[in-house]
């Protein structure tokens, strides 16, 4: 049966109309997204070298926003945000922040574990070293892969406070510039245990204000006055969250994680759960643990990506998961300095 011409026109007209409505909607979606990108650029002080770079970054931004919004529409115990990494592909993010930031520790030292006989039952249900004044404000490593220095310094600041009752912000840059032994290579990566070894040999570290952070490799300015020191360091037995809990209940601890997933890149709050890699590439510090209102047990961690990432720079990750390596591998290589 032939379709009457008038009806055919009407059908085509409808299709044309709906597709033009769709095109118009996409256009206005894009202009809303362009505006969003502009205000994000202003918020984070981002400047692009030319229009082509801006157009390319806009596409990445748009893709990331779509990922973040679709993740947040799902049912999760944590959520993501359009943070300072929103115009980076996950590949670029990994290359910049983590890839060589932390070098996996293939040979761990037989250092002893002073908390081995601590009774788990005797530990407090909640620990947050911030409330005891043992955690300095969140720092920002910028575009330098020296997370290892920030992780080691955070743990050291903690034990120094517990030992001397003084909270002193210590210098990561001294480690970046002067600690060139073992695996430690400034912005190109390093290892927390090697940082502890250097600090012991160096007779301590100077203050942050005495040797400020430059987010780049520099020449070692020797002769810095040490503001605090450590005696030694110990490795927490690997792949053992109970052992990690004993240590964290007693002092802030350096931990390595796989920080390369998109959920890590855009983490904004809540307790991170679910699948995560275990290719260790980032050093942070465990500064407590607890239980969320919905009963999920978590580790409380201090990151070094400024306060616009995570929970004002902090992170909570699920604790006591079935994988012995812990969430994102956090139980694989923890260690702490001793005073
Ligand atoms: C833990 O207890 C065992 C058995 O009593 C003992 O041999 C070991 O030295 C203790 N460890 C520490 C770190 O005190």
mmCIF file of C-alpha atoms and ligand atoms in Angstrom:
data_model
loop_
_atom_site.group_PDB
_atom_site.id
_atom_site.type_symbol
_atom_site.label_atom_id
_atom_site.label_comp_id
_atom_site.label_asym_id
_atom_site.label_seq_id
_atom_site.Cartn_x
_atom_site.Cartn_y
_atom_site.Cartn_z
ATOM 1 C CA UNK A 1 0.000 0.000 0.000
ATOM 2 C CA UNK A 2 1.383 3.385 -1.017
ATOM 3 C CA UNK A 3 1.748 5.895 1.793
ATOM 4 C CA UNK A 4 -0.219 9.062 0.976
ATOM 5 C CA UNK A 5 2.163 11.894 0.081
ATOM 6 C CA UNK A 6 0.760 14.226 2.719
ATOM 7 C CA UNK A 7 1.315 11.625 5.459
ATOM 8 C CA UNK A 8 4.850 10.956 4.236
ATOM 9 C CA UNK A 9 5.634 14.668 4.398
ATOM 10 C CA UNK A 10 4.181 14.824 7.865
ATOM 11 C CA UNK A 11 6.341 11.886 8.978
ATOM 12 C CA UNK A 12 9.458 13.393 7.424
ATOM 13 C CA UNK A 13 8.534 16.744 8.888
ATOM 14 C CA UNK A 14 8.305 15.153 12.282
ATOM 15 C CA UNK A 15 11.689 13.481 11.918
ATOM 16 C CA UNK A 16 13.258 16.714 10.725
ATOM 17 C CA UNK A 17 11.701 18.616 13.550
ATOM 18 C CA UNK A 18 12.775 16.152 16.195
ATOM 19 C CA UNK A 19 16.312 15.927 14.864
ATOM 20 C CA UNK A 20 16.633 19.687 14.737
ATOM 21 C CA UNK A 21 15.311 19.878 18.280
ATOM 22 C CA UNK A 22 17.901 17.307 19.235
ATOM 23 C CA UNK A 23 20.665 19.246 17.478
ATOM 24 C CA UNK A 24 19.570 22.425 19.217
ATOM 25 C CA UNK A 25 19.564 20.652 22.564
ATOM 26 C CA UNK A 26 23.060 19.254 21.974
ATOM 27 C CA UNK A 27 24.230 22.710 21.028
ATOM 28 C CA UNK A 28 22.847 24.209 24.217
ATOM 29 C CA UNK A 29 24.276 21.279 26.259
ATOM 30 C CA UNK A 30 27.625 22.073 24.741
ATOM 31 C CA UNK A 31 27.330 25.785 25.420
ATOM 32 C CA UNK A 32 26.456 25.009 29.037
ATOM 33 C CA UNK A 33 29.506 22.726 29.113
ATOM 34 C CA UNK A 34 31.675 25.431 27.503
ATOM 35 C CA UNK A 35 30.571 27.829 30.237
ATOM 36 C CA UNK A 36 31.273 25.176 32.848
ATOM 37 C CA UNK A 37 34.757 24.621 31.435
ATOM 38 C CA UNK A 38 35.393 28.399 31.467
ATOM 39 C CA UNK A 39 34.394 28.754 35.100
ATOM 40 C CA UNK A 40 36.418 25.655 36.009
ATOM 41 C CA UNK A 41 39.449 27.222 34.253
ATOM 42 C CA UNK A 42 38.974 30.400 36.278
ATOM 43 C CA UNK A 43 38.576 28.426 39.510
ATOM 44 C CA UNK A 44 41.827 26.509 38.992
ATOM 45 C CA UNK A 45 43.742 29.276 37.229
ATOM 46 C CA UNK A 46 44.130 27.184 34.093
ATOM 47 C CA UNK A 47 45.468 28.912 30.962
ATOM 48 C CA UNK A 48 45.926 27.147 27.617
ATOM 49 C CA UNK A 49 48.564 28.101 25.099
ATOM 50 C CA UNK A 50 46.168 28.414 22.132
ATOM 51 C CA UNK A 51 42.640 27.762 20.902
ATOM 52 C CA UNK A 52 43.512 24.294 19.624
ATOM 53 C CA UNK A 53 44.804 23.243 23.040
ATOM 54 C CA UNK A 54 41.719 24.732 24.660
ATOM 55 C CA UNK A 55 39.437 22.820 22.266
ATOM 56 C CA UNK A 56 41.292 19.596 22.992
ATOM 57 C CA UNK A 57 41.142 20.177 26.763
ATOM 58 C CA UNK A 58 37.437 20.977 26.486
ATOM 59 C CA UNK A 59 36.789 17.552 24.930
ATOM 60 C CA UNK A 60 38.709 15.835 27.761
ATOM 61 C CA UNK A 61 36.846 17.947 30.333
ATOM 62 C CA UNK A 62 33.488 17.033 28.787
ATOM 63 C CA UNK A 63 34.330 13.314 28.773
ATOM 64 C CA UNK A 64 35.480 13.464 32.402
ATOM 65 C CA UNK A 65 32.363 15.353 33.521
ATOM 66 C CA UNK A 66 30.214 12.699 31.807
ATOM 67 C CA UNK A 67 32.164 9.941 33.607
ATOM 68 C CA UNK A 68 31.872 11.711 36.973
ATOM 69 C CA UNK A 69 28.139 12.378 36.588
ATOM 70 C CA UNK A 70 27.343 8.865 35.477
ATOM 71 C CA UNK A 71 29.372 7.417 38.362
ATOM 72 C CA UNK A 72 27.607 9.690 40.850
ATOM 73 C CA UNK A 73 24.205 8.653 39.474
ATOM 74 C CA UNK A 74 25.007 5.049 40.454
ATOM 75 C CA UNK A 75 24.773 3.442 43.849
ATOM 76 C CA UNK A 76 28.173 3.878 45.571
ATOM 77 C CA UNK A 77 29.507 4.620 49.050
ATOM 78 C CA UNK A 78 31.659 7.418 47.632
ATOM 79 C CA UNK A 79 31.360 10.117 45.026
ATOM 80 C CA UNK A 80 33.521 11.908 42.494
ATOM 81 C CA UNK A 81 34.036 15.608 41.804
ATOM 82 C CA UNK A 82 35.118 17.864 38.941
ATOM 83 C CA UNK A 83 38.425 18.710 40.645
ATOM 84 C CA UNK A 84 41.746 20.169 39.450
ATOM 85 C CA UNK A 85 42.438 17.056 37.345
ATOM 86 C CA UNK A 86 39.266 17.404 35.236
ATOM 87 C CA UNK A 87 41.035 18.397 32.004
ATOM 88 C CA UNK A 88 43.528 15.516 32.132
ATOM 89 C CA UNK A 89 42.974 12.121 30.547
ATOM 90 C CA UNK A 90 43.539 9.286 32.982
ATOM 91 C CA UNK A 91 46.738 8.462 31.074
ATOM 92 C CA UNK A 92 48.081 12.004 31.503
ATOM 93 C CA UNK A 93 47.029 12.043 35.149
ATOM 94 C CA UNK A 94 48.924 8.816 35.837
ATOM 95 C CA UNK A 95 52.004 10.070 34.035
ATOM 96 C CA UNK A 96 51.975 13.347 35.934
ATOM 97 C CA UNK A 97 50.958 12.293 39.437
ATOM 98 C CA UNK A 98 51.884 8.779 40.079
ATOM 99 C CA UNK A 99 53.547 6.578 37.485
ATOM 100 C CA UNK A 100 57.096 7.062 38.682
ATOM 101 C CA UNK A 101 56.160 8.877 41.863
ATOM 102 C CA UNK A 102 56.537 5.753 43.928
ATOM 103 C CA UNK A 103 58.928 2.941 43.127
ATOM 104 C CA UNK A 104 57.722 -0.432 44.470
ATOM 105 C CA UNK A 105 59.912 -1.806 47.216
ATOM 106 C CA UNK A 106 61.038 -5.184 45.937
ATOM 107 C CA UNK A 107 63.265 -6.022 48.893
ATOM 108 C CA UNK A 108 61.797 -5.053 52.236
ATOM 109 C CA UNK A 109 64.114 -4.774 55.174
ATOM 110 C CA UNK A 110 63.834 -7.201 58.112
ATOM 111 C CA UNK A 111 63.371 -4.318 60.527
ATOM 112 C CA UNK A 112 61.204 -5.861 63.232
ATOM 113 C CA UNK A 113 57.665 -4.819 64.107
ATOM 114 C CA UNK A 114 57.350 -3.252 67.537
ATOM 115 C CA UNK A 115 53.540 -3.471 67.589
ATOM 116 C CA UNK A 116 53.321 -7.211 66.906
ATOM 117 C CA UNK A 117 52.111 -8.102 70.407
ATOM 118 C CA UNK A 118 49.589 -5.280 70.645
ATOM 119 C CA UNK A 119 46.120 -6.734 71.235
ATOM 120 C CA UNK A 120 43.643 -5.778 68.529
ATOM 121 C CA UNK A 121 40.813 -5.920 71.098
ATOM 122 C CA UNK A 122 42.546 -3.267 73.184
ATOM 123 C CA UNK A 123 42.706 -0.768 70.297
ATOM 124 C CA UNK A 124 40.328 2.194 70.126
ATOM 125 C CA UNK A 125 37.426 1.820 67.681
ATOM 126 C CA UNK A 126 38.254 5.146 66.068
ATOM 127 C CA UNK A 127 41.601 6.854 65.550
ATOM 128 C CA UNK A 128 42.120 10.251 63.944
ATOM 129 C CA UNK A 129 45.601 11.674 64.525
ATOM 130 C CA UNK A 130 44.360 15.126 63.440
ATOM 131 C CA UNK A 131 42.413 15.391 66.682
ATOM 132 C CA UNK A 132 45.673 14.799 68.600
ATOM 133 C CA UNK A 133 47.445 17.570 66.701
ATOM 134 C CA UNK A 134 49.816 15.128 64.986
ATOM 135 C CA UNK A 135 48.958 16.010 61.380
ATOM 136 C CA UNK A 136 50.091 19.175 59.564
ATOM 137 C CA UNK A 137 47.734 20.871 57.072
ATOM 138 C CA UNK A 138 47.315 19.276 53.622
ATOM 139 C CA UNK A 139 50.193 20.023 51.243
ATOM 140 C CA UNK A 140 50.285 19.954 47.429
ATOM 141 C CA UNK A 141 53.039 18.155 45.531
ATOM 142 C CA UNK A 142 52.037 19.882 42.272
ATOM 143 C CA UNK A 143 53.485 18.506 39.048
ATOM 144 C CA UNK A 144 56.342 16.629 40.704
ATOM 145 C CA UNK A 145 56.300 12.862 41.328
ATOM 146 C CA UNK A 146 57.687 13.113 44.853
ATOM 147 C CA UNK A 147 54.697 11.651 46.692
ATOM 148 C CA UNK A 148 57.256 9.417 48.462
ATOM 149 C CA UNK A 149 58.730 12.505 50.187
ATOM 150 C CA UNK A 150 55.295 13.783 51.280
ATOM 151 C CA UNK A 151 54.338 10.343 52.588
ATOM 152 C CA UNK A 152 57.577 9.928 54.575
ATOM 153 C CA UNK A 153 57.396 13.485 55.942
ATOM 154 C CA UNK A 154 53.746 13.066 57.053
ATOM 155 C CA UNK A 155 54.644 9.930 59.021
ATOM 156 C CA UNK A 156 57.726 11.648 60.473
ATOM 157 C CA UNK A 157 55.771 14.767 61.493
ATOM 158 C CA UNK A 158 53.426 12.410 63.342
ATOM 159 C CA UNK A 159 56.066 10.547 65.366
ATOM 160 C CA UNK A 160 57.935 13.791 66.112
ATOM 161 C CA UNK A 161 54.741 15.273 67.560
ATOM 162 C CA UNK A 162 54.050 12.145 69.627
ATOM 163 C CA UNK A 163 57.635 12.053 70.856
ATOM 164 C CA UNK A 164 58.329 15.743 71.517
ATOM 165 C CA UNK A 165 54.806 17.187 71.691
ATOM 166 C CA UNK A 166 55.763 19.614 68.894
ATOM 167 C CA UNK A 167 54.034 19.581 65.522
ATOM 168 C CA UNK A 168 56.617 20.843 63.034
ATOM 169 C CA UNK A 169 55.952 21.065 59.308
ATOM 170 C CA UNK A 170 59.065 19.489 57.778
ATOM 171 C CA UNK A 171 60.755 19.940 54.394
ATOM 172 C CA UNK A 172 59.888 17.634 51.490
ATOM 173 C CA UNK A 173 62.140 19.739 49.264
ATOM 174 C CA UNK A 174 65.188 18.784 51.326
ATOM 175 C CA UNK A 175 64.415 15.152 50.455
ATOM 176 C CA UNK A 176 63.769 15.998 46.796
ATOM 177 C CA UNK A 177 67.068 17.885 46.421
ATOM 178 C CA UNK A 178 69.421 16.099 48.799
ATOM 179 C CA UNK A 179 68.253 12.492 49.050
ATOM 180 C CA UNK A 180 69.730 10.973 45.912
ATOM 181 C CA UNK A 181 70.561 7.507 47.219
ATOM 182 C CA UNK A 182 68.729 4.196 46.801
ATOM 183 C CA UNK A 183 65.585 4.605 44.751
ATOM 184 C CA UNK A 184 65.117 8.253 45.601
ATOM 185 C CA UNK A 185 65.194 10.482 42.534
ATOM 186 C CA UNK A 186 63.329 13.652 43.449
ATOM 187 C CA UNK A 187 60.384 14.365 41.160
ATOM 188 C CA UNK A 188 61.143 11.152 39.243
ATOM 189 C CA UNK A 189 60.119 8.923 42.126
ATOM 190 C CA UNK A 190 61.321 7.311 45.314
ATOM 191 C CA UNK A 191 60.609 5.106 48.244
ATOM 192 C CA UNK A 192 59.523 6.004 51.777
ATOM 193 C CA UNK A 193 61.945 3.542 53.408
ATOM 194 C CA UNK A 194 64.830 5.071 51.465
ATOM 195 C CA UNK A 195 63.658 8.501 52.613
ATOM 196 C CA UNK A 196 63.762 7.316 56.247
ATOM 197 C CA UNK A 197 67.287 5.952 55.693
ATOM 198 C CA UNK A 198 68.395 9.314 54.307
ATOM 199 C CA UNK A 199 66.807 11.245 57.179
ATOM 200 C CA UNK A 200 68.635 9.088 59.739
ATOM 201 C CA UNK A 201 71.976 9.534 57.946
ATOM 202 C CA UNK A 202 71.303 13.262 57.450
ATOM 203 C CA UNK A 203 70.601 13.774 61.146
ATOM 204 C CA UNK A 204 66.985 14.820 60.502
ATOM 205 C CA UNK A 205 65.146 17.307 58.333
ATOM 206 C CA UNK A 206 64.762 21.042 58.471
ATOM 207 C CA UNK A 207 61.443 22.882 58.535
ATOM 208 C CA UNK A 208 59.157 23.514 55.580
ATOM 209 C CA UNK A 209 59.632 27.278 55.958
ATOM 210 C CA UNK A 210 63.421 26.935 56.131
ATOM 211 C CA UNK A 211 63.554 24.878 52.939
ATOM 212 C CA UNK A 212 60.284 25.588 51.114
ATOM 213 C CA UNK A 213 58.656 23.335 48.559
ATOM 214 C CA UNK A 214 59.470 24.173 44.931
ATOM 215 C CA UNK A 215 57.664 21.329 43.081
ATOM 216 C CA UNK A 216 60.793 20.750 40.993
ATOM 217 C CA UNK A 217 64.191 19.088 41.310
ATOM 218 C CA UNK A 218 66.831 21.446 42.664
ATOM 219 C CA UNK A 219 70.395 21.583 43.865
ATOM 220 C CA UNK A 220 70.832 20.486 47.476
ATOM 221 C CA UNK A 221 71.195 23.464 49.771
ATOM 222 C CA UNK A 222 73.401 21.770 52.321
ATOM 223 C CA UNK A 223 74.011 22.833 55.873
ATOM 224 C CA UNK A 224 70.332 23.125 56.723
ATOM 225 C CA UNK A 225 69.656 23.003 60.416
ATOM 226 C CA UNK A 226 67.789 19.884 61.373
ATOM 227 C CA UNK A 227 64.523 20.694 63.155
ATOM 228 C CA UNK A 228 63.669 17.100 64.077
ATOM 229 C CA UNK A 229 64.985 13.622 63.557
ATOM 230 C CA UNK A 230 64.105 9.942 63.752
ATOM 231 C CA UNK A 231 66.065 6.982 65.118
ATOM 232 C CA UNK A 232 65.019 4.248 62.733
ATOM 233 C CA UNK A 233 62.069 2.864 60.777
ATOM 234 C CA UNK A 234 60.158 -0.414 60.579
ATOM 235 C CA UNK A 235 58.073 -2.187 57.929
ATOM 236 C CA UNK A 236 54.553 -3.298 58.854
ATOM 237 C CA UNK A 237 54.140 -7.006 57.934
ATOM 238 C CA UNK A 238 52.812 -7.022 54.375
ATOM 239 C CA UNK A 239 49.236 -7.838 53.359
ATOM 240 C CA UNK A 240 47.945 -7.730 56.917
ATOM 241 C CA UNK A 241 45.354 -5.055 57.699
ATOM 242 C CA UNK A 242 45.257 -6.138 61.352
ATOM 243 C CA UNK A 243 48.992 -5.422 61.664
ATOM 244 C CA UNK A 244 48.463 -2.084 59.910
ATOM 245 C CA UNK A 245 45.711 -1.246 62.404
ATOM 246 C CA UNK A 246 48.081 -1.917 65.327
ATOM 247 C CA UNK A 247 50.619 0.462 63.809
ATOM 248 C CA UNK A 248 48.136 3.213 62.851
ATOM 249 C CA UNK A 249 46.603 3.100 66.335
ATOM 250 C CA UNK A 250 50.052 4.068 67.612
ATOM 251 C CA UNK A 251 51.281 6.578 65.022
ATOM 252 C CA UNK A 252 50.739 7.879 61.459
ATOM 253 C CA UNK A 253 52.091 5.364 58.920
ATOM 254 C CA UNK A 254 53.407 5.726 55.352
ATOM 255 C CA UNK A 255 51.491 3.559 52.873
ATOM 256 C CA UNK A 256 51.738 2.936 49.152
ATOM 257 C CA UNK A 257 48.606 2.632 47.011
ATOM 258 C CA UNK A 258 47.563 2.289 43.407
ATOM 259 C CA UNK A 259 46.336 5.825 42.857
ATOM 260 C CA UNK A 260 45.933 5.599 39.116
ATOM 261 C CA UNK A 261 42.246 4.695 38.679
ATOM 262 C CA UNK A 262 39.792 7.322 37.435
ATOM 263 C CA UNK A 263 37.852 6.869 40.665
ATOM 264 C CA UNK A 264 41.030 7.882 42.532
ATOM 265 C CA UNK A 265 41.708 10.799 40.163
ATOM 266 C CA UNK A 266 38.279 12.308 40.858
ATOM 267 C CA UNK A 267 37.579 11.010 44.400
ATOM 268 C CA UNK A 268 35.642 13.669 46.266
ATOM 269 C CA UNK A 269 34.226 12.063 49.409
ATOM 270 C CA UNK A 270 32.748 9.048 51.151
ATOM 271 C CA UNK A 271 34.363 5.665 51.753
ATOM 272 C CA UNK A 272 36.097 4.370 48.623
ATOM 273 C CA UNK A 273 34.982 0.779 48.019
ATOM 274 C CA UNK A 274 34.815 -1.632 45.114
ATOM 275 C CA UNK A 275 37.437 -2.637 42.613
ATOM 276 C CA UNK A 276 40.783 -0.884 42.541
ATOM 277 C CA UNK A 277 44.193 -1.769 41.123
ATOM 278 C CA UNK A 278 47.195 -2.900 43.173
ATOM 279 C CA UNK A 279 50.013 -1.592 40.971
ATOM 280 C CA UNK A 280 51.553 0.581 43.673
ATOM 281 C CA UNK A 281 52.386 3.990 42.262
ATOM 282 C CA UNK A 282 51.567 6.542 44.956
ATOM 283 C CA UNK A 283 52.713 7.226 48.505
ATOM 284 C CA UNK A 284 50.309 8.666 51.114
ATOM 285 C CA UNK A 285 49.906 8.439 54.893
ATOM 286 C CA UNK A 286 47.429 6.493 57.024
ATOM 287 C CA UNK A 287 46.418 8.798 59.882
ATOM 288 C CA UNK A 288 43.524 6.872 61.392
ATOM 289 C CA UNK A 289 40.602 4.532 60.940
ATOM 290 C CA UNK A 290 36.971 4.232 61.947
ATOM 291 C CA UNK A 291 33.488 3.119 60.965
ATOM 292 C CA UNK A 292 31.108 5.169 58.799
ATOM 293 C CA UNK A 293 27.467 5.664 59.826
ATOM 294 C CA UNK A 294 26.379 2.854 57.468
ATOM 295 C CA UNK A 295 28.780 0.420 59.190
ATOM 296 C CA UNK A 296 31.526 0.465 56.549
ATOM 297 C CA UNK A 297 34.954 0.303 58.176
ATOM 298 C CA UNK A 298 37.507 2.695 56.710
ATOM 299 C CA UNK A 299 41.106 3.875 56.769
ATOM 300 C CA UNK A 300 41.650 7.619 57.036
ATOM 301 C CA UNK A 301 44.481 8.806 54.799
ATOM 302 C CA UNK A 302 46.300 12.047 54.123
ATOM 303 C CA UNK A 303 47.090 12.804 50.484
ATOM 304 C CA UNK A 304 49.351 15.509 48.993
ATOM 305 C CA UNK A 305 47.163 16.851 46.185
ATOM 306 C CA UNK A 306 45.918 20.019 47.877
ATOM 307 C CA UNK A 307 42.568 20.582 49.574
ATOM 308 C CA UNK A 308 40.455 20.603 46.396
ATOM 309 C CA UNK A 309 40.916 16.823 46.047
ATOM 310 C CA UNK A 310 38.974 14.392 48.259
ATOM 311 C CA UNK A 311 37.608 15.331 51.673
ATOM 312 C CA UNK A 312 39.560 18.597 51.975
ATOM 313 C CA UNK A 313 42.654 16.703 50.879
ATOM 314 C CA UNK A 314 41.944 13.571 52.947
ATOM 315 C CA UNK A 315 40.596 10.218 51.815
ATOM 316 C CA UNK A 316 38.700 7.324 53.337
ATOM 317 C CA UNK A 317 39.135 3.831 51.902
ATOM 318 C CA UNK A 318 37.370 0.637 52.899
ATOM 319 C CA UNK A 319 39.160 -1.313 55.667
ATOM 320 C CA UNK A 320 39.343 -5.070 56.233
ATOM 321 C CA UNK A 321 38.397 -6.170 52.729
ATOM 322 C CA UNK A 322 38.668 -9.796 51.562
ATOM 323 C CA UNK A 323 41.742 -9.066 49.410
ATOM 324 C CA UNK A 324 44.686 -9.271 51.851
ATOM 325 C CA UNK A 325 46.526 -6.559 49.935
ATOM 326 C CA UNK A 326 43.898 -4.051 51.065
ATOM 327 C CA UNK A 327 41.989 -1.457 49.074
ATOM 328 C CA UNK A 328 44.216 -0.246 46.186
ATOM 329 C CA UNK A 329 47.058 -2.304 47.736
ATOM 330 C CA UNK A 330 47.321 -0.117 50.853
ATOM 331 C CA UNK A 331 48.425 -3.053 53.077
ATOM 332 C CA UNK A 332 51.236 -4.161 50.747
ATOM 333 C CA UNK A 333 54.105 -1.885 51.822
ATOM 334 C CA UNK A 334 53.344 0.211 54.929
ATOM 335 C CA UNK A 335 56.178 1.488 57.101
ATOM 336 C CA UNK A 336 56.812 4.047 59.825
ATOM 337 C CA UNK A 337 59.719 5.917 61.363
ATOM 338 C CA UNK A 338 60.629 5.425 65.012
ATOM 339 C CA UNK A 339 61.862 8.017 67.452
HETATM 340 C C1 LIG B 1 56.211 -10.537 71.175
HETATM 341 O O1 LIG B 1 56.076 -11.660 72.029
HETATM 342 C C2 LIG B 1 57.008 -12.712 71.787
HETATM 343 C C3 LIG B 1 56.665 -13.865 72.717
HETATM 344 O O2 LIG B 1 56.579 -13.427 74.041
HETATM 345 C C4 LIG B 1 58.412 -12.183 71.995
HETATM 346 O O3 LIG B 1 59.358 -13.209 71.707
HETATM 347 C C5 LIG B 1 58.661 -10.993 71.091
HETATM 348 O O4 LIG B 1 59.942 -10.427 71.341
HETATM 349 C C6 LIG B 1 57.591 -9.934 71.306
HETATM 350 N N1 LIG B 1 57.759 -8.882 70.324
HETATM 351 C C7 LIG B 1 57.952 -7.606 70.649
HETATM 352 C C8 LIG B 1 58.145 -6.647 69.511
HETATM 353 O O5 LIG B 1 57.973 -7.203 71.794
#
